[in-house]
Amino acid sequence: MLSAFHPRPIIELKQRDKSKIEAVLAYGDRILVGLQSGSLRIYRVNEADGDHPPHDHDDSKAQDSQRVKVRSADLLREEEKFSKRPVQQLAIIKEAGILVSLSDNHVSIHDLQSFALQEHLEKTKGATSFAVTSNIVEDPSTGIPSIVSRLAVAVKRRVVLWSWQDMDLSPDITEMTFAAAIKSMTWASGTKLVAGMDPGFVMVDIESQQINDINRPGAAGEANGQVGTRFGAVNASGMSYVGMGGWIPKPMATKLSEDQLLLAKDVNTLFTDTDGKALAKRQVPWSFVPEAIGYSYPYLLALQQQSKGTLEIRNPDTLSLLQTIALPNAMLLHVPQPNISLAHAGKGFLVASDRCIWRMGALAYESQIEELVEKSRFEEAVSLLNMLEDTLLKDKQGQLREVLIRQAQFSFDRRHYRKALELFTNAPATPERVISLYPKSIAGELSQIEDKEDEESEVEREERAGNSNLPEDKRSDVRSTPNRSVLGLLKADKTESDAASIRSFPRKGDAETASIRSKVTETVHEKPLEGKDLKIAVNELCSFLVQRRTQVNDFLNRDGSLKMPLLEPKERQPSQHLPEFHFLVNYSPEDTEVDWEDKLRETASLVDTTLFRAYILAKPSLVGSLVRLDNFLDPLVVRDRLYEMGRYTELIDFLYQKKHHKEALELLEKFGKHLDDDNDEKDVPSTLRGPRRTVAYLQQLSPDLVDIILQYAEWPLQIDSALGMEVFLADTENAETLPRHRVLDFLQHVKQPLAIKYLEHIIYELNDLTPHFHQQLIDLYLEQLKASPGQSAYIEEDKERDHVKEKLQSFLRCSSQYNRSRTLQQLPSEDPTFHESRALVLRAIGQHKQALAIYVFALASPAKAEAYCNELYLSHQSASPISPTSPTSIAVASSNNKDPNDPLNIYHTLLSLYLLPPSPHPPQWHPALDLLSRHGARLPAPAVLDLVPSTLPLRELESYFRGRLRHGRATAATSAVACGLWGVRKGREEADWRGRLGRKVVVREEDHCRVCHRRFGGSAIKVVGDGSVVHYGCFEGGKEGLGMAEGQGRRGMW
């Protein structure tokens, strides 16, 4: 049981004194005692060591003698003629300086200092009880606070109310009538009163004089949601207390807190709020009808009948019995009225019999909590902490956290893993403290569980060593002797058996505590945490660690830095001396300087590494997701463990996440090259065999790791070049941003065709215009085409050589970034393979006549020569900023230009090569005539006639002249049509202009511009097509607002 209070007798009537105590009142250091004789005794209480918990039995005699010398209370005076009848009840109204007494069923008012009678309240004749309250009330009109005291007197079926404001008695006296005689009264608030009667309890609003029944909650069997009956009333079956000798239990009530009351009648109880509404709480499990009830913060008090002589201390939250104090013949319970705060009230409440008064001294709250924890009553300790105010404890949140952690430890030791981990989470406990409860396979070096070899004591080792020297028969006797662990088990069983026999006959008053004691005495499992128990515990640990991992990630970045920097010590408020995540790290409160960032990183590493170990044991399928996500795993632990288990895929993912790329790529190379080895690496999955996984890994590396990429890309290129080139040719940002010069040098070192493939990729697909790459691609093409048998670049198949030749010509045709002079020098002039390539380079240089000569004489291909001219002519015509209006004008212009390399003279140059070839080539009449028939309009007549020999018959030139005439007529017709269209447009514009000259627009003073919304004043204006007017300066900038596109015509504007 808890030792929350210890009784100290402070007033004891001597044997020769025949008086009996009837009423007790305590205020300050004074105690007023009303006697049966009508006398009033005033005592002063002396504070002494007895107010504290009693010391152990081994205290010194000097301390005992010193304690005896201090008198508990001194009798200051006695008013023998205070009343003619026994004093039944006492109360004070301190602000008014008066003492209120009930004697002979009459309420009287006395002076608090002299105790002289001031007034008999005549309206209270026949009174049975009264209740006093004092409250601070703010005046609604002035806002000035004042102390309002009220006295409520129960007179049979009436309640008479007096009130004082500060020291002044109000002349208004209120009377209220009830349905039955009032047996008890308790103030619920400054304006509400709970009255207890035989028919039940009612809530009285003294301001509105409204009386409401206090009903118990409706039973489940009551139909149609009918409201429950009045609490404390006789039920419908007609049961009453007549058959019990006419005894009717007294209705009692006490205020528990600022917004909660407890009503009691017989053994039935009801919790309500200050408005009289029932609360959803179970009844107090009293075994006997209490004589009196009260509330001493934070406990519920119940004084049993005088014959029982016991005081029960209960938790009002859990209703558990915490302490039972034996007080012989006790019949009165008095809790002093609080003056400042309910939290500080009732620490010295009084219990009295007819001959003795005990003052209840309270143990320190920290000691009470520690005692509950030591007795494994954790729920009670948590409840007590939640009820106490923060100012009453040194570190309320820290103590609450420690109690929850110790409760979790208690549950964990008894194999209640889920409950334990939930408590650890709610506490919250640091991950280090929770992880240390597990064996080394989960917690590593942090584990508090020692190995079996370490647990063996040196004494047992010596005994075993000594037994080895004994004879065989003696050794068997020694083995048959139980060791200490076995004796411990037997002792535990014996204790448990004894406790069970005791619990089989519990006291009636402690019936509800039997289940609690059975839980407390539950034995702790001594077998090690292993097997199925370990797996269950680890499963619960996983949930705890995942939650803590999420919390750590809320404060920590991937790189281990804090997301929100901590404030400097000078900038922190007193309430911010600890960071928000302090519950996650393990630190000592004595440390003045703590590296919180480093501590949080350590916690993150511990949580992730332990979660990895837990997943390995209980949830292997989740290991992959853990190592692939951002984590703070310990590389040494994870790497070795995954390799031992053959979890190579997860190992590669983990090394990648931790940026240990060389180690990962070495493993991939080791696994990938053992394709034909059936004896080694049997456990390697098929996904890691071959170069595919290495290629995928290299594709994920950023360009700044190009050294590693080139180092480990060689062996995939040698095994499967097409797959290996995906490292450099993939459509990814990493591949496109690799240093291209280094990649090109590397590929040339491996294989020349790979370098050509890479250059084609970056030039054609990535549009790289670097001249060096363009020239190098040409050099590699030429190297392949020039290579002779026996060289590494030689191409044996003719089809493949033709393909390379076509690629070279295509590249020379489309590229303009290579060195033309160098390329022309590299192309052999006598090799037919390079004739067309030379022509393409000559075209790029601008030597069109030499290029045409190659097509006409070296290649003997008039079709390619004509195509060359067409392409050059059309490209020049489209690129010219001012194109001629007709082919005739071009022909006339070309007749004046004699440059054979001019694109406008390209057809004339080709015709001259046909008709006036260099020696020893003969003239080619047929291609020349075909050229004249198809492109005569582009050849000027004087130039053609100068080239045509006089011996050529004119009929051969008929097609040429017909074409010239046809083009001339077409040009003239086109000019006539264009001229007519221009004339029509001119007429429309003139008519529109004349129409606009007659338009008028009126601009008023209140008109404003549509663009800037300002008035015009004397500014220049412009009229838009729809007749609206804008500022001239706003017109150009406001076309969008006017619904006009850029470049729109000026029709309708002026």
PDB file of C-alpha atoms in Angstrom, residues 695-891:
ATOM      1  CA  VAL A 695      26.244  -1.360 -67.028  1.00  0.00           C
ATOM      2  CA  ALA A 696      23.093  -0.393 -65.132  1.00  0.00           C
ATOM      3  CA  TYR A 697      25.190   0.598 -62.106  1.00  0.00           C
ATOM      4  CA  LEU A 698      27.565   2.721 -64.211  1.00  0.00           C
ATOM      5  CA  GLN A 699      24.610   4.509 -65.815  1.00  0.00           C
ATOM      6  CA  GLN A 700      23.528   5.726 -62.390  1.00  0.00           C
ATOM      7  CA  LEU A 701      26.872   7.369 -61.582  1.00  0.00           C
ATOM      8  CA  SER A 702      27.226  11.107 -62.007  1.00  0.00           C
ATOM      9  CA  PRO A 703      29.731  12.570 -64.518  1.00  0.00           C
ATOM     10  CA  ASP A 704      32.104  13.703 -61.765  1.00  0.00           C
ATOM     11  CA  LEU A 705      32.873  10.004 -61.193  1.00  0.00           C
ATOM     12  CA  VAL A 706      34.163   9.568 -64.752  1.00  0.00           C
ATOM     13  CA  ASP A 707      37.388   7.949 -63.554  1.00  0.00           C
ATOM     14  CA  ILE A 708      35.447   5.131 -61.901  1.00  0.00           C
ATOM     15  CA  ILE A 709      33.115   4.824 -64.894  1.00  0.00           C
ATOM     16  CA  LEU A 710      35.977   4.444 -67.385  1.00  0.00           C
ATOM     17  CA  GLN A 711      37.861   2.072 -65.089  1.00  0.00           C
ATOM     18  CA  TYR A 712      35.009  -0.423 -64.768  1.00  0.00           C
ATOM     19  CA  ALA A 713      33.394   0.013 -68.206  1.00  0.00           C
ATOM     20  CA  GLU A 714      36.190  -1.753 -70.084  1.00  0.00           C
ATOM     21  CA  TRP A 715      35.307  -5.347 -69.238  1.00  0.00           C
ATOM     22  CA  PRO A 716      31.619  -4.996 -70.233  1.00  0.00           C
ATOM     23  CA  LEU A 717      32.761  -3.481 -73.582  1.00  0.00           C
ATOM     24  CA  GLN A 718      35.040  -6.409 -74.227  1.00  0.00           C
ATOM     25  CA  ILE A 719      32.352  -8.992 -73.441  1.00  0.00           C
ATOM     26  CA  ASP A 720      29.338  -7.282 -75.023  1.00  0.00           C
ATOM     27  CA  SER A 721      30.243  -4.032 -76.772  1.00  0.00           C
ATOM     28  CA  ALA A 722      26.652  -3.179 -77.730  1.00  0.00           C
ATOM     29  CA  LEU A 723      25.523  -3.496 -74.114  1.00  0.00           C
ATOM     30  CA  GLY A 724      28.617  -1.771 -72.766  1.00  0.00           C
ATOM     31  CA  MET A 725      28.126   1.246 -75.032  1.00  0.00           C
ATOM     32  CA  GLU A 726      24.810   1.911 -73.280  1.00  0.00           C
ATOM     33  CA  VAL A 727      26.902   3.524 -70.555  1.00  0.00           C
ATOM     34  CA  PHE A 728      27.814   6.307 -73.005  1.00  0.00           C
ATOM     35  CA  LEU A 729      24.917   6.250 -75.474  1.00  0.00           C
ATOM     36  CA  ALA A 730      21.907   5.970 -73.159  1.00  0.00           C
ATOM     37  CA  ASP A 731      19.295   8.687 -73.296  1.00  0.00           C
ATOM     38  CA  THR A 732      20.077   9.905 -69.784  1.00  0.00           C
ATOM     39  CA  GLU A 733      21.465  13.083 -68.340  1.00  0.00           C
ATOM     40  CA  ASN A 734      24.458  11.274 -66.857  1.00  0.00           C
ATOM     41  CA  ALA A 735      25.488   9.819 -70.213  1.00  0.00           C
ATOM     42  CA  GLU A 736      25.013  13.081 -72.108  1.00  0.00           C
ATOM     43  CA  THR A 737      27.044  15.132 -69.636  1.00  0.00           C
ATOM     44  CA  LEU A 738      30.095  12.880 -69.421  1.00  0.00           C
ATOM     45  CA  PRO A 739      33.418  14.521 -70.417  1.00  0.00           C
ATOM     46  CA  ARG A 740      33.400  13.643 -74.123  1.00  0.00           C
ATOM     47  CA  HIS A 741      37.121  14.078 -74.778  1.00  0.00           C
ATOM     48  CA  ARG A 742      37.963  11.557 -72.052  1.00  0.00           C
ATOM     49  CA  VAL A 743      35.297   9.118 -73.180  1.00  0.00           C
ATOM     50  CA  LEU A 744      36.510   9.355 -76.778  1.00  0.00           C
ATOM     51  CA  ASP A 745      40.142   8.717 -75.814  1.00  0.00           C
ATOM     52  CA  PHE A 746      39.030   5.753 -73.706  1.00  0.00           C
ATOM     53  CA  LEU A 747      36.947   4.196 -76.504  1.00  0.00           C
ATOM     54  CA  GLN A 748      39.754   4.652 -79.048  1.00  0.00           C
ATOM     55  CA  HIS A 749      41.985   2.766 -76.671  1.00  0.00           C
ATOM     56  CA  VAL A 750      39.464  -0.073 -76.366  1.00  0.00           C
ATOM     57  CA  LYS A 751      38.161  -0.401 -79.950  1.00  0.00           C
ATOM     58  CA  GLN A 752      38.168   2.053 -82.859  1.00  0.00           C
ATOM     59  CA  PRO A 753      34.612   1.235 -84.048  1.00  0.00           C
ATOM     60  CA  LEU A 754      33.339   2.103 -80.582  1.00  0.00           C
ATOM     61  CA  ALA A 755      34.900   5.554 -80.871  1.00  0.00           C
ATOM     62  CA  ILE A 756      33.220   6.036 -84.287  1.00  0.00           C
ATOM     63  CA  LYS A 757      29.872   4.984 -82.795  1.00  0.00           C
ATOM     64  CA  TYR A 758      30.272   7.429 -79.930  1.00  0.00           C
ATOM     65  CA  LEU A 759      31.234  10.304 -82.282  1.00  0.00           C
ATOM     66  CA  GLU A 760      28.238   9.608 -84.510  1.00  0.00           C
ATOM     67  CA  HIS A 761      26.009   9.659 -81.423  1.00  0.00           C
ATOM     68  CA  ILE A 762      27.211  12.989 -80.047  1.00  0.00           C
ATOM     69  CA  ILE A 763      27.252  14.689 -83.475  1.00  0.00           C
ATOM     70  CA  TYR A 764      24.035  13.422 -85.016  1.00  0.00           C
ATOM     71  CA  GLU A 765      21.856  12.957 -81.907  1.00  0.00           C
ATOM     72  CA  LEU A 766      23.318  15.424 -79.421  1.00  0.00           C
ATOM     73  CA  ASN A 767      24.198  18.020 -82.119  1.00  0.00           C
ATOM     74  CA  ASP A 768      27.707  18.573 -80.848  1.00  0.00           C
ATOM     75  CA  LEU A 769      29.389  21.230 -83.060  1.00  0.00           C
ATOM     76  CA  THR A 770      32.900  20.844 -81.667  1.00  0.00           C
ATOM     77  CA  PRO A 771      35.292  21.011 -84.702  1.00  0.00           C
ATOM     78  CA  HIS A 772      37.676  18.557 -83.072  1.00  0.00           C
ATOM     79  CA  PHE A 773      35.002  15.827 -82.913  1.00  0.00           C
ATOM     80  CA  HIS A 774      33.929  16.435 -86.527  1.00  0.00           C
ATOM     81  CA  GLN A 775      37.485  16.270 -87.786  1.00  0.00           C
ATOM     82  CA  GLN A 776      38.259  13.203 -85.697  1.00  0.00           C
ATOM     83  CA  LEU A 777      35.246  11.356 -87.103  1.00  0.00           C
ATOM     84  CA  ILE A 778      36.472  12.083 -90.651  1.00  0.00           C
ATOM     85  CA  ASP A 779      39.963  10.909 -89.701  1.00  0.00           C
ATOM     86  CA  LEU A 780      38.565   7.626 -88.318  1.00  0.00           C
ATOM     87  CA  TYR A 781      36.484   7.079 -91.484  1.00  0.00           C
ATOM     88  CA  LEU A 782      39.546   7.704 -93.686  1.00  0.00           C
ATOM     89  CA  GLU A 783      41.673   5.452 -91.499  1.00  0.00           C
ATOM     90  CA  GLN A 784      39.255   2.593 -92.075  1.00  0.00           C
ATOM     91  CA  LEU A 785      39.014   3.233 -95.820  1.00  0.00           C
ATOM     92  CA  LYS A 786      42.785   3.624 -96.269  1.00  0.00           C
ATOM     93  CA  ALA A 787      43.727   0.649 -94.102  1.00  0.00           C
ATOM     94  CA  SER A 788      45.452  -2.217 -95.859  1.00  0.00           C
ATOM     95  CA  PRO A 789      45.066  -5.908 -95.023  1.00  0.00           C
ATOM     96  CA  GLY A 790      46.769  -6.779 -91.779  1.00  0.00           C
ATOM     97  CA  GLN A 791      46.034  -3.479 -90.047  1.00  0.00           C
ATOM     98  CA  SER A 792      43.570  -3.328 -87.137  1.00  0.00           C
ATOM     99  CA  ALA A 793      41.289  -0.840 -88.935  1.00  0.00           C
ATOM    100  CA  TYR A 794      41.066  -2.831 -92.166  1.00  0.00           C
ATOM    101  CA  ILE A 795      37.565  -3.792 -93.317  1.00  0.00           C
ATOM    102  CA  GLU A 796      37.433  -7.027 -95.240  1.00  0.00           C
ATOM    103  CA  GLU A 797      33.842  -7.022 -96.485  1.00  0.00           C
ATOM    104  CA  ASP A 798      33.136  -4.787 -99.482  1.00  0.00           C
ATOM    105  CA  LYS A 799      29.619  -4.087 -98.333  1.00  0.00           C
ATOM    106  CA  GLU A 800      30.864  -2.741 -95.055  1.00  0.00           C
ATOM    107  CA  ARG A 801      33.506  -0.646 -96.802  1.00  0.00           C
ATOM    108  CA  ASP A 802      30.835   0.841 -99.055  1.00  0.00           C
ATOM    109  CA  HIS A 803      28.771   1.616 -95.980  1.00  0.00           C
ATOM    110  CA  VAL A 804      31.684   3.495 -94.373  1.00  0.00           C
ATOM    111  CA  LYS A 805      32.254   5.331 -97.663  1.00  0.00           C
ATOM    112  CA  GLU A 806      28.613   6.441 -97.766  1.00  0.00           C
ATOM    113  CA  LYS A 807      28.793   7.586 -94.162  1.00  0.00           C
ATOM    114  CA  LEU A 808      31.904   9.663 -94.965  1.00  0.00           C
ATOM    115  CA  GLN A 809      30.231  11.316 -97.962  1.00  0.00           C
ATOM    116  CA  SER A 810      27.057  11.979 -96.004  1.00  0.00           C
ATOM    117  CA  PHE A 811      29.012  13.549 -93.188  1.00  0.00           C
ATOM    118  CA  LEU A 812      31.059  15.735 -95.589  1.00  0.00           C
ATOM    119  CA  ARG A 813      27.825  16.847 -97.207  1.00  0.00           C
ATOM    120  CA  CYS A 814      26.095  17.915 -93.934  1.00  0.00           C
ATOM    121  CA  SER A 815      28.951  19.056 -91.679  1.00  0.00           C
ATOM    122  CA  SER A 816      30.636  22.432 -91.838  1.00  0.00           C
ATOM    123  CA  GLN A 817      32.790  22.170 -88.663  1.00  0.00           C
ATOM    124  CA  TYR A 818      35.750  20.152 -89.981  1.00  0.00           C
ATOM    125  CA  ASN A 819      39.072  21.449 -91.386  1.00  0.00           C
ATOM    126  CA  ARG A 820      38.497  21.519 -95.189  1.00  0.00           C
ATOM    127  CA  SER A 821      42.106  22.063 -96.234  1.00  0.00           C
ATOM    128  CA  ARG A 822      43.370  19.255 -94.020  1.00  0.00           C
ATOM    129  CA  THR A 823      40.645  16.923 -95.193  1.00  0.00           C
ATOM    130  CA  LEU A 824      41.327  17.714 -98.860  1.00  0.00           C
ATOM    131  CA  GLN A 825      44.989  16.893 -98.356  1.00  0.00           C
ATOM    132  CA  GLN A 826      44.083  13.581 -96.733  1.00  0.00           C
ATOM    133  CA  LEU A 827      41.880  12.496 -99.664  1.00  0.00           C
ATOM    134  CA  PRO A 828      43.946  10.746-102.389  1.00  0.00           C
ATOM    135  CA  SER A 829      43.268  12.310-105.834  1.00  0.00           C
ATOM    136  CA  GLU A 830      44.002   9.129-107.754  1.00  0.00           C
ATOM    137  CA  ASP A 831      41.937   6.686-105.685  1.00  0.00           C
ATOM    138  CA  PRO A 832      38.408   6.291-107.179  1.00  0.00           C
ATOM    139  CA  THR A 833      37.109   5.594-103.667  1.00  0.00           C
ATOM    140  CA  PHE A 834      37.600   9.202-102.660  1.00  0.00           C
ATOM    141  CA  HIS A 835      36.586  11.057-105.893  1.00  0.00           C
ATOM    142  CA  GLU A 836      33.148  12.034-104.741  1.00  0.00           C
ATOM    143  CA  SER A 837      34.458  12.848-101.256  1.00  0.00           C
ATOM    144  CA  ARG A 838      36.967  15.252-102.833  1.00  0.00           C
ATOM    145  CA  ALA A 839      34.147  16.857-104.826  1.00  0.00           C
ATOM    146  CA  LEU A 840      32.201  17.430-101.613  1.00  0.00           C
ATOM    147  CA  VAL A 841      35.212  19.025 -99.925  1.00  0.00           C
ATOM    148  CA  LEU A 842      35.865  21.227-103.012  1.00  0.00           C
ATOM    149  CA  ARG A 843      32.253  22.358-102.902  1.00  0.00           C
ATOM    150  CA  ALA A 844      32.674  23.288 -99.234  1.00  0.00           C
ATOM    151  CA  ILE A 845      35.790  25.279-100.146  1.00  0.00           C
ATOM    152  CA  GLY A 846      33.931  27.011-103.018  1.00  0.00           C
ATOM    153  CA  GLN A 847      35.872  25.387-105.897  1.00  0.00           C
ATOM    154  CA  HIS A 848      32.742  24.404-107.809  1.00  0.00           C
ATOM    155  CA  LYS A 849      34.423  24.081-111.221  1.00  0.00           C
ATOM    156  CA  GLN A 850      36.931  21.544-109.885  1.00  0.00           C
ATOM    157  CA  ALA A 851      34.142  19.678-108.151  1.00  0.00           C
ATOM    158  CA  LEU A 852      32.107  19.550-111.410  1.00  0.00           C
ATOM    159  CA  ALA A 853      35.163  18.397-113.292  1.00  0.00           C
ATOM    160  CA  ILE A 854      35.387  15.379-110.951  1.00  0.00           C
ATOM    161  CA  TYR A 855      31.722  14.516-111.608  1.00  0.00           C
ATOM    162  CA  VAL A 856      32.058  15.008-115.392  1.00  0.00           C
ATOM    163  CA  PHE A 857      35.448  13.465-116.114  1.00  0.00           C
ATOM    164  CA  ALA A 858      36.519  11.301-113.114  1.00  0.00           C
ATOM    165  CA  LEU A 859      33.125   9.866-112.272  1.00  0.00           C
ATOM    166  CA  ALA A 860      31.579  10.348-115.786  1.00  0.00           C
ATOM    167  CA  SER A 861      28.192  10.973-114.180  1.00  0.00           C
ATOM    168  CA  PRO A 862      26.230  13.828-115.881  1.00  0.00           C
ATOM    169  CA  ALA A 863      23.289  13.092-113.561  1.00  0.00           C
ATOM    170  CA  LYS A 864      25.364  13.746-110.407  1.00  0.00           C
ATOM    171  CA  ALA A 865      26.880  16.853-112.015  1.00  0.00           C
ATOM    172  CA  GLU A 866      23.429  18.231-112.838  1.00  0.00           C
ATOM    173  CA  ALA A 867      22.157  17.359-109.347  1.00  0.00           C
ATOM    174  CA  TYR A 868      25.163  19.180-107.914  1.00  0.00           C
ATOM    175  CA  CYS A 869      24.253  22.306-109.915  1.00  0.00           C
ATOM    176  CA  ASN A 870      20.588  22.142-108.961  1.00  0.00           C
ATOM    177  CA  GLU A 871      21.355  21.791-105.263  1.00  0.00           C
ATOM    178  CA  LEU A 872      23.896  24.608-105.271  1.00  0.00           C
ATOM    179  CA  TYR A 873      21.703  26.954-107.324  1.00  0.00           C
ATOM    180  CA  LEU A 874      18.576  26.443-105.234  1.00  0.00           C
ATOM    181  CA  SER A 875      20.426  26.714-101.939  1.00  0.00           C
ATOM    182  CA  HIS A 876      22.022  29.996-103.037  1.00  0.00           C
ATOM    183  CA  GLN A 877      18.717  31.371-104.305  1.00  0.00           C
ATOM    184  CA  SER A 878      16.921  30.558-100.997  1.00  0.00           C
ATOM    185  CA  ALA A 879      19.784  31.975 -98.928  1.00  0.00           C
ATOM    186  CA  SER A 880      19.943  35.266-100.905  1.00  0.00           C
ATOM    187  CA  PRO A 881      18.192  38.058 -98.958  1.00  0.00           C
ATOM    188  CA  ILE A 882      16.882  39.706-102.189  1.00  0.00           C
ATOM    189  CA  SER A 883      15.997  37.110-104.759  1.00  0.00           C
ATOM    190  CA  PRO A 884      15.607  38.099-108.434  1.00  0.00           C
ATOM    191  CA  THR A 885      12.096  38.372-109.729  1.00  0.00           C
ATOM    192  CA  SER A 886      12.546  35.907-112.581  1.00  0.00           C
ATOM    193  CA  PRO A 887      15.024  33.452-114.134  1.00  0.00           C
ATOM    194  CA  THR A 888      15.470  35.913-116.994  1.00  0.00           C
ATOM    195  CA  SER A 889      16.833  38.566-114.695  1.00  0.00           C
ATOM    196  CA  ILE A 890      19.144  35.939-113.185  1.00  0.00           C
ATOM    197  CA  ALA A 891      20.368  34.984-116.621  1.00  0.00           C
TER     198      ALA A 891
END
